[in-house]
mmCIF file of N, CA, C and O in Angstrom:
data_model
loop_
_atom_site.group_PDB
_atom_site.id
_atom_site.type_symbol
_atom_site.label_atom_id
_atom_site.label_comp_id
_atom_site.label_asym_id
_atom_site.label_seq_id
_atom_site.Cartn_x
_atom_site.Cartn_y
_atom_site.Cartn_z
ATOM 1 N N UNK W 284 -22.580 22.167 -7.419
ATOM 2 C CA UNK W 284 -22.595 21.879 -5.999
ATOM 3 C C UNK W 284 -21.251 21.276 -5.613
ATOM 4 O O UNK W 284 -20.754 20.367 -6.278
ATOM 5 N N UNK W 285 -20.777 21.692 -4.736
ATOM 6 C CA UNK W 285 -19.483 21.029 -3.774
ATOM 7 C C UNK W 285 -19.581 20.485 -2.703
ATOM 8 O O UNK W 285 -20.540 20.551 -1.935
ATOM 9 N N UNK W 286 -18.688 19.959 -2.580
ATOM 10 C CA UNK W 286 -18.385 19.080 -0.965
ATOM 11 C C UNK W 286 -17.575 19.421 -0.364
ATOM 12 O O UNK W 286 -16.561 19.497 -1.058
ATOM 13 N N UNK W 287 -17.374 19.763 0.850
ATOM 14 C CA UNK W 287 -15.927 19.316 1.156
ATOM 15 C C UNK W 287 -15.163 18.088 1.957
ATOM 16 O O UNK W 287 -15.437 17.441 2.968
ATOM 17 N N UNK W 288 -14.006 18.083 0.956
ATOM 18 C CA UNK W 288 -13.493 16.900 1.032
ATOM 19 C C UNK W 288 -13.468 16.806 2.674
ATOM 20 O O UNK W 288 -13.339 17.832 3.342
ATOM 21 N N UNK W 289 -13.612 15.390 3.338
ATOM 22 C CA UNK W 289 -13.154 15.217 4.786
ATOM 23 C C UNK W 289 -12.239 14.117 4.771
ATOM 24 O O UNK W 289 -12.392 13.074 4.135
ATOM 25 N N UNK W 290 -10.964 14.516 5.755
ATOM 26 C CA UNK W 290 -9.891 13.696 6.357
ATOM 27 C C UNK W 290 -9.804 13.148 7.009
ATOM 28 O O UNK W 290 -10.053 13.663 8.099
ATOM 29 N N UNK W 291 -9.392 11.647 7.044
ATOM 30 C CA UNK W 291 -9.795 10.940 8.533
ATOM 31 C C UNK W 291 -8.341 10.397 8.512
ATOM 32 O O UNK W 291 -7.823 9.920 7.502
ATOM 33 N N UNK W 292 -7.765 10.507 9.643
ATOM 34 C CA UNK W 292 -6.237 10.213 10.188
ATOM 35 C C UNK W 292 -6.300 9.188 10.413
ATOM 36 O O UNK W 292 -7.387 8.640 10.228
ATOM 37 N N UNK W 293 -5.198 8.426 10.912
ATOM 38 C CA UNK W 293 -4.612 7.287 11.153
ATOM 39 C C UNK W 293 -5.933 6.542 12.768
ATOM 40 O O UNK W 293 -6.662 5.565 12.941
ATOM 41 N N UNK W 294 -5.673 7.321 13.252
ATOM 42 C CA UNK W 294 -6.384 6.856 14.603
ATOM 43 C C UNK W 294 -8.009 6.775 14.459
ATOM 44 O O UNK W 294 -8.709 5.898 14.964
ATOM 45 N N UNK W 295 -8.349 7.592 13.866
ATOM 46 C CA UNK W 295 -10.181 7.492 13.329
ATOM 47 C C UNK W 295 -9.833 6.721 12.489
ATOM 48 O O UNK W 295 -9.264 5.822 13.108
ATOM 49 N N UNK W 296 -9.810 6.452 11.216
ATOM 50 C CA UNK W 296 -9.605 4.896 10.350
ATOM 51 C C UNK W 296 -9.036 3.707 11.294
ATOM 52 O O UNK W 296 -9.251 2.527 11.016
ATOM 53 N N UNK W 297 -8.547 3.972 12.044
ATOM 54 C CA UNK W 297 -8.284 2.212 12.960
ATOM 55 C C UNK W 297 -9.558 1.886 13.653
ATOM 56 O O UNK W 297 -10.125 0.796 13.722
ATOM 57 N N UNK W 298 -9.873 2.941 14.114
ATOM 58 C CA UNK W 298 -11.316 2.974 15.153
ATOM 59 C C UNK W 298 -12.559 1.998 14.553
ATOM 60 O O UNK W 298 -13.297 1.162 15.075
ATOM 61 N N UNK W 299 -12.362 2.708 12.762
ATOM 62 C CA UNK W 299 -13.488 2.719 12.250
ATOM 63 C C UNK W 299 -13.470 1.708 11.106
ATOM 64 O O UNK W 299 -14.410 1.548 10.327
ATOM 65 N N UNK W 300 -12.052 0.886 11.071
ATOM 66 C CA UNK W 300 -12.450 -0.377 10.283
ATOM 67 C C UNK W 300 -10.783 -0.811 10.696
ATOM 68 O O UNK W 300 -9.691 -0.459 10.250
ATOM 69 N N UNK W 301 -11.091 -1.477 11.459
ATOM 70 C CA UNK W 301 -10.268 -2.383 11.864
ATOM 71 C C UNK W 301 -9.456 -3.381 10.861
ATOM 72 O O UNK W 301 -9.807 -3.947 9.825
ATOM 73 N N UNK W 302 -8.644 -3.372 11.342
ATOM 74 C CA UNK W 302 -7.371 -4.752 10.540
ATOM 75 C C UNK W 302 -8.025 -5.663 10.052
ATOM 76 O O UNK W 302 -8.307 -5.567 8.857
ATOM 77 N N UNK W 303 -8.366 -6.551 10.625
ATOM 78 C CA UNK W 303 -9.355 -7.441 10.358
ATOM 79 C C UNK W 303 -10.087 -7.394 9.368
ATOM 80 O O UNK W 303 -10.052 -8.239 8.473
ATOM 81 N N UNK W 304 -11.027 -6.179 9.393
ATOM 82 C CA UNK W 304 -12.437 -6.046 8.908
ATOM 83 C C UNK W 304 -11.438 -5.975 7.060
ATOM 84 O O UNK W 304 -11.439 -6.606 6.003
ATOM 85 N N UNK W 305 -10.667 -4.669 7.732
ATOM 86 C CA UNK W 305 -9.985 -4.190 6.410
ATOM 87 C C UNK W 305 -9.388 -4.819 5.506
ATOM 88 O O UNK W 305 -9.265 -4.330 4.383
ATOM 89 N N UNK W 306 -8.716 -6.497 5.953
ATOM 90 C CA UNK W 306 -8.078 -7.693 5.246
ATOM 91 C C UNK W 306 -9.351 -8.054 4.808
ATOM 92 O O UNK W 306 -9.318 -8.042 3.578
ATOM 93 N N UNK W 307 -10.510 -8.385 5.230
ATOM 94 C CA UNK W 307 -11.816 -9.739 4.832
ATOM 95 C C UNK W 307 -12.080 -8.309 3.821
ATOM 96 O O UNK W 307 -12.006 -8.668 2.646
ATOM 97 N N UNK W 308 -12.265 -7.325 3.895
ATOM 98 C CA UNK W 308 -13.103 -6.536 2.869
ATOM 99 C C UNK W 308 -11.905 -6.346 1.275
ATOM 100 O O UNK W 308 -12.163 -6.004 0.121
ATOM 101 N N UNK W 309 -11.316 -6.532 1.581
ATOM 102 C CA UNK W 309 -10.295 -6.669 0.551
ATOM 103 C C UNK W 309 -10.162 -7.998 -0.426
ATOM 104 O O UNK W 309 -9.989 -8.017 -1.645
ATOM 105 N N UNK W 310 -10.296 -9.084 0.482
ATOM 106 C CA UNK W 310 -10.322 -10.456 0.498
ATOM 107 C C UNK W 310 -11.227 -10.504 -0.640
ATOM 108 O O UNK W 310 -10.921 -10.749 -1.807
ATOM 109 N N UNK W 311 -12.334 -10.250 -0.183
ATOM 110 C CA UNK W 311 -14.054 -9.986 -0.672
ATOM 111 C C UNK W 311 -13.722 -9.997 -2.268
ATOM 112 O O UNK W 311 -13.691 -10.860 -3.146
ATOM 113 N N UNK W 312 -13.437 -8.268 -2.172
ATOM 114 C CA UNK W 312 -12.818 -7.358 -3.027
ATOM 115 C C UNK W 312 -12.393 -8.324 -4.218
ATOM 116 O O UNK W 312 -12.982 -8.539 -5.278
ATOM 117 N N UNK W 313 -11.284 -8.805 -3.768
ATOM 118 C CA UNK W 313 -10.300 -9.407 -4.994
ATOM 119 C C UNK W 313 -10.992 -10.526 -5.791
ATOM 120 O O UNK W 313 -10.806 -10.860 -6.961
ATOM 121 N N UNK W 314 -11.871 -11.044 -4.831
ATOM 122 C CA UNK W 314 -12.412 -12.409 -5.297
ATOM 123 C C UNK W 314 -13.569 -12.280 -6.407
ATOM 124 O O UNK W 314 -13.999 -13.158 -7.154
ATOM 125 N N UNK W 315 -14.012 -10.707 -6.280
ATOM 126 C CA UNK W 315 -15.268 -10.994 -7.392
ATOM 127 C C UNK W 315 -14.868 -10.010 -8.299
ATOM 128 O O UNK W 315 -15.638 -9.771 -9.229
ATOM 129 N N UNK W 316 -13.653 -9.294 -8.203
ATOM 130 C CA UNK W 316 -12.808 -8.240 -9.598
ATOM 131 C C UNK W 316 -12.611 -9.220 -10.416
ATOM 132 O O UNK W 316 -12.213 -10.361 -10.181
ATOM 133 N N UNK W 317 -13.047 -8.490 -11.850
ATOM 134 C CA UNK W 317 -12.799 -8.990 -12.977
ATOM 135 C C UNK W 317 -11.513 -8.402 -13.492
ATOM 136 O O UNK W 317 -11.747 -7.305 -13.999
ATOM 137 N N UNK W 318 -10.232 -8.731 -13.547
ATOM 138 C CA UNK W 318 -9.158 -8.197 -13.871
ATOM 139 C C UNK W 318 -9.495 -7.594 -15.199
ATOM 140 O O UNK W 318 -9.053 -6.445 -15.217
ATOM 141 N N UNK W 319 -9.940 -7.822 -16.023
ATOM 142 C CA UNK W 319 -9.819 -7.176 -17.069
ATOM 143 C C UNK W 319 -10.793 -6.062 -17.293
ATOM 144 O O UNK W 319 -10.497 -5.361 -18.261
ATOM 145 N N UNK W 320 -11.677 -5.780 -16.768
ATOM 146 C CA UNK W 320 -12.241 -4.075 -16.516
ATOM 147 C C UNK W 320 -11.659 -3.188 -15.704
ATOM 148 O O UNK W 320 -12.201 -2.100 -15.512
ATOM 149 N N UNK W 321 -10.541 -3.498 -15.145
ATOM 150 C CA UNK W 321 -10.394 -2.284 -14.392
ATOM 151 C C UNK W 321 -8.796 -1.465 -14.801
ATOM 152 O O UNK W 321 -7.938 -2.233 -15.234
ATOM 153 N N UNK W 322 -8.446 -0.142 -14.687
ATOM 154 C CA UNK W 322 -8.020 0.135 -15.383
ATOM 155 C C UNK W 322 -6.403 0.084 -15.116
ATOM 156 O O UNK W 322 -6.118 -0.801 -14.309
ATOM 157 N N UNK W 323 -5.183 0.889 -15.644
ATOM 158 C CA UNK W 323 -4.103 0.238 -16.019
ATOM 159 C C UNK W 323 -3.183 1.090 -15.011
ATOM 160 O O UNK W 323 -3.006 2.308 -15.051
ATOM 161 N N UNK W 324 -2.493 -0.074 -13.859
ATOM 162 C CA UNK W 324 -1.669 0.699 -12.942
ATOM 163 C C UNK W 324 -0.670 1.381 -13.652
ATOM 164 O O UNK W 324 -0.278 1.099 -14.784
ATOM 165 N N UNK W 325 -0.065 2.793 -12.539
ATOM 166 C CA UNK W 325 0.462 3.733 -13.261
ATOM 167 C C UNK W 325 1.846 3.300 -12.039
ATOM 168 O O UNK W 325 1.768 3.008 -10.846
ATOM 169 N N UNK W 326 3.006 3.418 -12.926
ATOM 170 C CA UNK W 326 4.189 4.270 -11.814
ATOM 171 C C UNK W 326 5.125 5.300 -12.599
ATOM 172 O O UNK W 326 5.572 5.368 -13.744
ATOM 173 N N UNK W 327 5.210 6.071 -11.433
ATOM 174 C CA UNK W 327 5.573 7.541 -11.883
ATOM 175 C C UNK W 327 7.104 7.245 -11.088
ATOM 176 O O UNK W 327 7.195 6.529 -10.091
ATOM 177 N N UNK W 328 8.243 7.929 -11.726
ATOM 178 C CA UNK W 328 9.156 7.599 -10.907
ATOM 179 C C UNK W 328 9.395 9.216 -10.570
ATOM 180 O O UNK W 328 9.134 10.097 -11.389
ATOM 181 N N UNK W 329 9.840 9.427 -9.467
ATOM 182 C CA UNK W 329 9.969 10.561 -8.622
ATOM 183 C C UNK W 329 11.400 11.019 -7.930
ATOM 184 O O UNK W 329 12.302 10.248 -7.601
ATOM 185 N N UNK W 330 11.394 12.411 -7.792
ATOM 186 C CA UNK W 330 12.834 12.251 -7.391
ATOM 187 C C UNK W 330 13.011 11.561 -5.621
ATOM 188 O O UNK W 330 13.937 11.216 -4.888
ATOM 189 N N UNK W 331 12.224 11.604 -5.587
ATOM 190 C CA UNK W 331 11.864 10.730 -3.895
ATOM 191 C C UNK W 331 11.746 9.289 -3.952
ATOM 192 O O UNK W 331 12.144 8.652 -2.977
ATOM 193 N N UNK W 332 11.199 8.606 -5.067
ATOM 194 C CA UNK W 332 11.480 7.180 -5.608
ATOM 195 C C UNK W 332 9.796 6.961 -6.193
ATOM 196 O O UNK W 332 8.989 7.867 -6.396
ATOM 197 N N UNK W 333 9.662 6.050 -6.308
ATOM 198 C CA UNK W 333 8.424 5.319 -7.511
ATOM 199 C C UNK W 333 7.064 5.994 -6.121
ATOM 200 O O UNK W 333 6.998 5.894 -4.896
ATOM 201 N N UNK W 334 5.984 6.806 -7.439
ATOM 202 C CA UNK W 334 5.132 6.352 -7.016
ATOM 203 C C UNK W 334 3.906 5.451 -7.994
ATOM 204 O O UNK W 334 3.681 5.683 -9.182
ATOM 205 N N UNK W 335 3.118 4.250 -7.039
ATOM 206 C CA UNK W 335 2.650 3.383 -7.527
ATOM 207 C C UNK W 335 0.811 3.707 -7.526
ATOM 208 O O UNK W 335 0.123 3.690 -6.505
ATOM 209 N N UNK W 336 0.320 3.975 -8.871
ATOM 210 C CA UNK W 336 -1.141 4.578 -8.589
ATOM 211 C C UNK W 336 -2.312 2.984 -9.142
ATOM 212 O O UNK W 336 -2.448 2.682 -10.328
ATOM 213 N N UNK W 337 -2.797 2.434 -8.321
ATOM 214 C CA UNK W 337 -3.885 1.196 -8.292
ATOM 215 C C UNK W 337 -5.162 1.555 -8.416
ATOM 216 O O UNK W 337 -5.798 1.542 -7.362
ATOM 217 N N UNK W 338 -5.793 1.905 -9.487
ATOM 218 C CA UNK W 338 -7.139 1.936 -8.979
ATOM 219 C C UNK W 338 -7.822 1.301 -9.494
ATOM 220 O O UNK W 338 -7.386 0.978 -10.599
ATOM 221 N N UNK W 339 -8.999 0.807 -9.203
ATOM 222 C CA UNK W 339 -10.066 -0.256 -9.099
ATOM 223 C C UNK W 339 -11.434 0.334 -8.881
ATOM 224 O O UNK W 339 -11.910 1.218 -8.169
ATOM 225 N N UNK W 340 -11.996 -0.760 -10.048
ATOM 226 C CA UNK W 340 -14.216 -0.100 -9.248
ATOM 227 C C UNK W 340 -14.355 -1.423 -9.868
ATOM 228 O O UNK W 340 -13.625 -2.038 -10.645
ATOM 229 N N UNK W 341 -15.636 -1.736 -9.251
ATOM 230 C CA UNK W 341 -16.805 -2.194 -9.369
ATOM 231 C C UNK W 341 -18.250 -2.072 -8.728
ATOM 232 O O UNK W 341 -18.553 -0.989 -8.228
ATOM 233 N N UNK W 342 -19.069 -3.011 -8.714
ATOM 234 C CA UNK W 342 -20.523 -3.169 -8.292
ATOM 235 C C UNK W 342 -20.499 -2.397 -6.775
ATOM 236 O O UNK W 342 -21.332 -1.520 -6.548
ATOM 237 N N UNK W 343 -19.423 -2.806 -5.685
ATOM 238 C CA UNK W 343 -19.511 -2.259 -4.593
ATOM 239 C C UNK W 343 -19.114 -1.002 -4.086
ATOM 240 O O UNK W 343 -19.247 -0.603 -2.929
ATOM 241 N N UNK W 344 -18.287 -0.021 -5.683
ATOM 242 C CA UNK W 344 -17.588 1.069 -5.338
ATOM 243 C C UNK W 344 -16.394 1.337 -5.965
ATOM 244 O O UNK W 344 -15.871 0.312 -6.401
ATOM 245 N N UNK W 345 -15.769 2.360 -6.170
ATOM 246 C CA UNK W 345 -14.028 2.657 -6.366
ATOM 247 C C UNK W 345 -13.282 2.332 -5.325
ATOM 248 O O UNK W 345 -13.647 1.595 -4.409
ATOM 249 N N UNK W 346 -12.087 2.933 -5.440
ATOM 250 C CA UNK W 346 -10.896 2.378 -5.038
ATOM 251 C C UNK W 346 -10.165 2.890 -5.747
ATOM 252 O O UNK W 346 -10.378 3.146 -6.932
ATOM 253 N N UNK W 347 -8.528 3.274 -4.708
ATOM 254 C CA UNK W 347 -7.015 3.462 -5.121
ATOM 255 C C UNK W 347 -6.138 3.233 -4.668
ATOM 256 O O UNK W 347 -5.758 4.272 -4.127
ATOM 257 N N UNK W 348 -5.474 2.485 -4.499
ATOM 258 C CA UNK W 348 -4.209 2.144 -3.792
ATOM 259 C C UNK W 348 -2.839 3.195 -4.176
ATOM 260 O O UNK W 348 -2.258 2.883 -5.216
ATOM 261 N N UNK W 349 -2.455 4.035 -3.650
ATOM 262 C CA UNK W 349 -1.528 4.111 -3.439
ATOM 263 C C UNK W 349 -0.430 3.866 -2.672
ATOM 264 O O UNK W 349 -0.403 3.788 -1.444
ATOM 265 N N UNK W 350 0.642 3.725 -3.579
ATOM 266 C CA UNK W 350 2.153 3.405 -2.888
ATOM 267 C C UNK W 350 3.433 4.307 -3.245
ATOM 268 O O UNK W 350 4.525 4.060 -2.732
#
């Protein structure tokens, strides 16, 4: 079975979790990660410059930060 993936732009993600919301849910986030389960940031250096791959899970979900 598949999905398809859906995109949400800059203007629907502001709509739909605000600055705010998006700092306290992060906040949250950091405070109950156990640094040592989660797994090992990557940087790739590029001919465009570093990219930086973050990802994170726990109890409430995944996560990736890219930079």
């Amino acid at each position: 079975m598949s999905a398809d993936l859906r995109l949400i732009g800059a203007e629907e993600l502001r709509a739909r979790l605000p600055m705010i919301d998006a700092i306290d849910a992060l906040e949250t986030a950091f405070r109950t990660l156990d640094p040592g389960t989660g797994p090992l940031r990557t940087s790739l250096e590029t001919p465009a410059g570093s990219l930086l791959v973050m990802p994170a899970f726990g109890e409430e979900g995944v996560g990736v930060k890219l930079v």
